Amino acid sequence: MASNLFRPEDLHRMTDEIEMAKVREALAKKREKEDSGRELREAFMSRDIRDDAEQRLARELRRAAENGQREIMPVQFPSDWCKDKGRAINNFDPHWPQTLEGFAARAYDYYIKNLEPLGYKLDARILNYPDGMPGDVGLFLRW
């Protein structure tokens, strides 16, 4: 007599195959996210100050002032990209600039060389706290 019913071991195998497919998909997505994050970090670390930085900054400063603002955030990046994962910034350590790397360090150097002499101030702030840990850092230029 032929039966349309599956044997329990066949059902177990089907369930296992579906679960394994879900695990493979999750791992592939995780790998893709990690690869993308690595590429973004490498781009940030190697990025340099653009030749037109002064003109772009002047436009952004004018727009902010016309809108009644007294600061802009020209740079944002994950706190993981700091040497100390953002701890100095989070703790208001006056030596926080020493923890900057890559583009953030070059942006800070640009500030010291070109903007601080004009009277601008620069602050770093932790913008969010995913899972209770420092998330993104914002560098704020104030006037």
PDB file of C-alpha atoms in Angstrom:
ATOM      1  CA  MET A   1       0.000   0.000   0.000  1.00  0.00           C
ATOM      2  CA  ALA A   2       1.458   3.366  -1.068  1.00  0.00           C
ATOM      3  CA  SER A   3       1.281   6.216   1.419  1.00  0.00           C
ATOM      4  CA  ASN A   4       1.299   9.955   0.817  1.00  0.00           C
ATOM      5  CA  LEU A   5       2.704  10.534   4.263  1.00  0.00           C
ATOM      6  CA  PHE A   6       6.343  11.306   4.880  1.00  0.00           C
ATOM      7  CA  ARG A   7       8.383   9.262   7.280  1.00  0.00           C
ATOM      8  CA  PRO A   8       9.476  11.158  10.404  1.00  0.00           C
ATOM      9  CA  GLU A   9      13.150  10.937   9.371  1.00  0.00           C
ATOM     10  CA  ASP A  10      12.247  12.568   6.029  1.00  0.00           C
ATOM     11  CA  LEU A  11      10.532  15.424   7.853  1.00  0.00           C
ATOM     12  CA  HIS A  12      13.559  15.823  10.151  1.00  0.00           C
ATOM     13  CA  ARG A  13      15.841  15.978   7.118  1.00  0.00           C
ATOM     14  CA  MET A  14      13.620  18.623   5.458  1.00  0.00           C
ATOM     15  CA  THR A  15      13.559  20.718   8.619  1.00  0.00           C
ATOM     16  CA  ASP A  16      17.340  20.406   9.005  1.00  0.00           C
ATOM     17  CA  GLU A  17      17.899  21.448   5.384  1.00  0.00           C
ATOM     18  CA  ILE A  18      15.665  24.501   5.788  1.00  0.00           C
ATOM     19  CA  GLU A  19      17.417  25.490   9.021  1.00  0.00           C
ATOM     20  CA  MET A  20      20.849  25.053   7.409  1.00  0.00           C
ATOM     21  CA  ALA A  21      19.766  27.201   4.448  1.00  0.00           C
ATOM     22  CA  LYS A  22      18.685  29.926   6.894  1.00  0.00           C
ATOM     23  CA  VAL A  23      22.027  29.706   8.726  1.00  0.00           C
ATOM     24  CA  ARG A  24      23.970  29.893   5.433  1.00  0.00           C
ATOM     25  CA  GLU A  25      21.934  32.921   4.365  1.00  0.00           C
ATOM     26  CA  ALA A  26      22.501  34.664   7.711  1.00  0.00           C
ATOM     27  CA  LEU A  27      26.241  33.954   7.538  1.00  0.00           C
ATOM     28  CA  ALA A  28      26.422  35.261   3.969  1.00  0.00           C
ATOM     29  CA  LYS A  29      24.633  38.477   5.009  1.00  0.00           C
ATOM     30  CA  LYS A  30      26.951  38.869   7.992  1.00  0.00           C
ATOM     31  CA  ARG A  31      30.027  38.359   5.792  1.00  0.00           C
ATOM     32  CA  GLU A  32      28.701  40.871   3.263  1.00  0.00           C
ATOM     33  CA  LYS A  33      28.089  43.436   6.029  1.00  0.00           C
ATOM     34  CA  GLU A  34      31.573  42.845   7.467  1.00  0.00           C
ATOM     35  CA  ASP A  35      33.169  43.180   4.027  1.00  0.00           C
ATOM     36  CA  SER A  36      31.255  46.390   3.387  1.00  0.00           C
ATOM     37  CA  GLY A  37      32.241  47.736   6.819  1.00  0.00           C
ATOM     38  CA  ARG A  38      35.873  46.863   6.170  1.00  0.00           C
ATOM     39  CA  GLU A  39      35.772  48.664   2.806  1.00  0.00           C
ATOM     40  CA  LEU A  40      34.183  51.747   4.385  1.00  0.00           C
ATOM     41  CA  ARG A  41      36.797  51.782   7.147  1.00  0.00           C
ATOM     42  CA  GLU A  42      39.652  51.438   4.661  1.00  0.00           C
ATOM     43  CA  ALA A  43      38.207  54.267   2.560  1.00  0.00           C
ATOM     44  CA  PHE A  44      37.847  56.458   5.658  1.00  0.00           C
ATOM     45  CA  MET A  45      41.371  55.702   6.825  1.00  0.00           C
ATOM     46  CA  SER A  46      42.917  56.494   3.448  1.00  0.00           C
ATOM     47  CA  ARG A  47      40.683  59.470   2.576  1.00  0.00           C
ATOM     48  CA  ASP A  48      42.376  62.837   2.386  1.00  0.00           C
ATOM     49  CA  ILE A  49      41.100  66.392   2.707  1.00  0.00           C
ATOM     50  CA  ARG A  50      39.678  67.428  -0.645  1.00  0.00           C
ATOM     51  CA  ASP A  51      41.220  70.261  -2.627  1.00  0.00           C
ATOM     52  CA  ASP A  52      37.904  72.103  -2.567  1.00  0.00           C
ATOM     53  CA  ALA A  53      37.429  71.643   1.196  1.00  0.00           C
ATOM     54  CA  GLU A  54      37.611  75.352   1.957  1.00  0.00           C
ATOM     55  CA  GLN A  55      34.949  76.277  -0.606  1.00  0.00           C
ATOM     56  CA  ARG A  56      32.653  73.435   0.492  1.00  0.00           C
ATOM     57  CA  LEU A  57      33.119  74.350   4.144  1.00  0.00           C
ATOM     58  CA  ALA A  58      32.425  78.041   3.443  1.00  0.00           C
ATOM     59  CA  ARG A  59      29.126  77.109   1.725  1.00  0.00           C
ATOM     60  CA  GLU A  60      28.126  74.846   4.621  1.00  0.00           C
ATOM     61  CA  LEU A  61      29.037  77.489   7.223  1.00  0.00           C
ATOM     62  CA  ARG A  62      27.076  80.186   5.379  1.00  0.00           C
ATOM     63  CA  ARG A  63      24.025  77.915   5.043  1.00  0.00           C
ATOM     64  CA  ALA A  64      24.141  77.046   8.748  1.00  0.00           C
ATOM     65  CA  ALA A  65      24.518  80.692   9.826  1.00  0.00           C
ATOM     66  CA  GLU A  66      21.644  81.740   7.553  1.00  0.00           C
ATOM     67  CA  ASN A  67      19.523  79.084   9.279  1.00  0.00           C
ATOM     68  CA  GLY A  68      20.403  80.432  12.730  1.00  0.00           C
ATOM     69  CA  GLN A  69      22.748  77.602  13.638  1.00  0.00           C
ATOM     70  CA  ARG A  70      26.021  78.022  15.502  1.00  0.00           C
ATOM     71  CA  GLU A  71      27.640  74.713  14.642  1.00  0.00           C
ATOM     72  CA  ILE A  72      27.915  72.099  11.929  1.00  0.00           C
ATOM     73  CA  MET A  73      28.960  68.464  11.999  1.00  0.00           C
ATOM     74  CA  PRO A  74      31.342  68.058   9.048  1.00  0.00           C
ATOM     75  CA  VAL A  75      32.612  64.606  10.079  1.00  0.00           C
ATOM     76  CA  GLN A  76      30.836  61.524  11.427  1.00  0.00           C
ATOM     77  CA  PHE A  77      32.285  58.036  11.871  1.00  0.00           C
ATOM     78  CA  PRO A  78      31.963  54.943  14.099  1.00  0.00           C
ATOM     79  CA  SER A  79      33.684  55.227  17.470  1.00  0.00           C
ATOM     80  CA  ASP A  80      35.315  51.851  16.731  1.00  0.00           C
ATOM     81  CA  TRP A  81      37.538  53.756  14.321  1.00  0.00           C
ATOM     82  CA  CYS A  82      39.185  55.640  17.201  1.00  0.00           C
ATOM     83  CA  LYS A  83      42.281  54.116  18.794  1.00  0.00           C
ATOM     84  CA  ASP A  84      40.346  53.695  22.062  1.00  0.00           C
ATOM     85  CA  LYS A  85      36.906  52.948  20.548  1.00  0.00           C
ATOM     86  CA  GLY A  86      35.652  56.410  21.586  1.00  0.00           C
ATOM     87  CA  ARG A  87      36.343  56.179  25.312  1.00  0.00           C
ATOM     88  CA  ALA A  88      38.284  59.468  25.540  1.00  0.00           C
ATOM     89  CA  ILE A  89      35.541  61.328  23.677  1.00  0.00           C
ATOM     90  CA  ASN A  90      32.855  59.710  25.825  1.00  0.00           C
ATOM     91  CA  ASN A  91      34.725  60.703  29.011  1.00  0.00           C
ATOM     92  CA  PHE A  92      35.452  64.279  27.873  1.00  0.00           C
ATOM     93  CA  ASP A  93      39.188  63.590  28.068  1.00  0.00           C
ATOM     94  CA  PRO A  94      41.017  66.717  26.851  1.00  0.00           C
ATOM     95  CA  HIS A  95      43.436  64.468  24.939  1.00  0.00           C
ATOM     96  CA  TRP A  96      40.691  62.951  22.753  1.00  0.00           C
ATOM     97  CA  PRO A  97      42.254  64.278  19.515  1.00  0.00           C
ATOM     98  CA  GLN A  98      45.164  61.856  20.034  1.00  0.00           C
ATOM     99  CA  THR A  99      42.739  58.935  19.602  1.00  0.00           C
ATOM    100  CA  LEU A 100      41.682  59.983  16.099  1.00  0.00           C
ATOM    101  CA  GLU A 101      42.902  58.029  13.101  1.00  0.00           C
ATOM    102  CA  GLY A 102      42.690  58.294   9.335  1.00  0.00           C
ATOM    103  CA  PHE A 103      40.461  60.980   7.888  1.00  0.00           C
ATOM    104  CA  ALA A 104      39.314  62.122  11.336  1.00  0.00           C
ATOM    105  CA  ALA A 105      42.926  62.845  12.325  1.00  0.00           C
ATOM    106  CA  ARG A 106      43.512  64.703   9.042  1.00  0.00           C
ATOM    107  CA  ALA A 107      40.302  66.700   9.577  1.00  0.00           C
ATOM    108  CA  TYR A 108      41.490  67.624  13.074  1.00  0.00           C
ATOM    109  CA  ASP A 109      44.868  68.699  11.691  1.00  0.00           C
ATOM    110  CA  TYR A 110      43.050  70.813   9.079  1.00  0.00           C
ATOM    111  CA  TYR A 111      41.061  72.425  11.870  1.00  0.00           C
ATOM    112  CA  ILE A 112      44.200  73.212  13.916  1.00  0.00           C
ATOM    113  CA  LYS A 113      46.017  74.651  10.915  1.00  0.00           C
ATOM    114  CA  ASN A 114      43.218  76.527   9.158  1.00  0.00           C
ATOM    115  CA  LEU A 115      40.189  77.055  11.385  1.00  0.00           C
ATOM    116  CA  GLU A 116      41.322  77.396  14.994  1.00  0.00           C
ATOM    117  CA  PRO A 117      43.424  80.498  14.134  1.00  0.00           C
ATOM    118  CA  LEU A 118      40.197  82.091  12.823  1.00  0.00           C
ATOM    119  CA  GLY A 119      38.437  81.514  16.161  1.00  0.00           C
ATOM    120  CA  TYR A 120      36.493  78.319  15.455  1.00  0.00           C
ATOM    121  CA  LYS A 121      36.121  75.614  18.119  1.00  0.00           C
ATOM    122  CA  LEU A 122      35.951  71.866  17.532  1.00  0.00           C
ATOM    123  CA  ASP A 123      34.154  69.366  19.755  1.00  0.00           C
ATOM    124  CA  ALA A 124      33.799  65.625  19.463  1.00  0.00           C
ATOM    125  CA  ARG A 125      30.649  63.944  20.754  1.00  0.00           C
ATOM    126  CA  ILE A 126      29.302  60.442  20.911  1.00  0.00           C
ATOM    127  CA  LEU A 127      26.053  60.573  18.942  1.00  0.00           C
ATOM    128  CA  ASN A 128      24.415  57.322  20.008  1.00  0.00           C
ATOM    129  CA  TYR A 129      24.855  54.361  22.328  1.00  0.00           C
ATOM    130  CA  PRO A 130      23.818  51.081  20.694  1.00  0.00           C
ATOM    131  CA  ASP A 131      23.682  48.330  23.315  1.00  0.00           C
ATOM    132  CA  GLY A 132      24.960  50.865  25.864  1.00  0.00           C
ATOM    133  CA  MET A 133      28.317  51.298  24.107  1.00  0.00           C
ATOM    134  CA  PRO A 134      29.620  54.404  22.266  1.00  0.00           C
ATOM    135  CA  GLY A 135      28.326  54.366  18.700  1.00  0.00           C
ATOM    136  CA  ASP A 136      29.029  57.097  16.158  1.00  0.00           C
ATOM    137  CA  VAL A 137      31.277  60.096  16.756  1.00  0.00           C
ATOM    138  CA  GLY A 138      30.484  63.534  15.414  1.00  0.00           C
ATOM    139  CA  LEU A 139      33.075  66.279  15.045  1.00  0.00           C
ATOM    140  CA  PHE A 140      31.301  69.610  15.529  1.00  0.00           C
ATOM    141  CA  LEU A 141      32.701  72.881  14.297  1.00  0.00           C
ATOM    142  CA  ARG A 142      31.357  75.805  16.379  1.00  0.00           C
ATOM    143  CA  TRP A 143      31.522  79.572  16.069  1.00  0.00           C
TER     144      TRP A 143
END
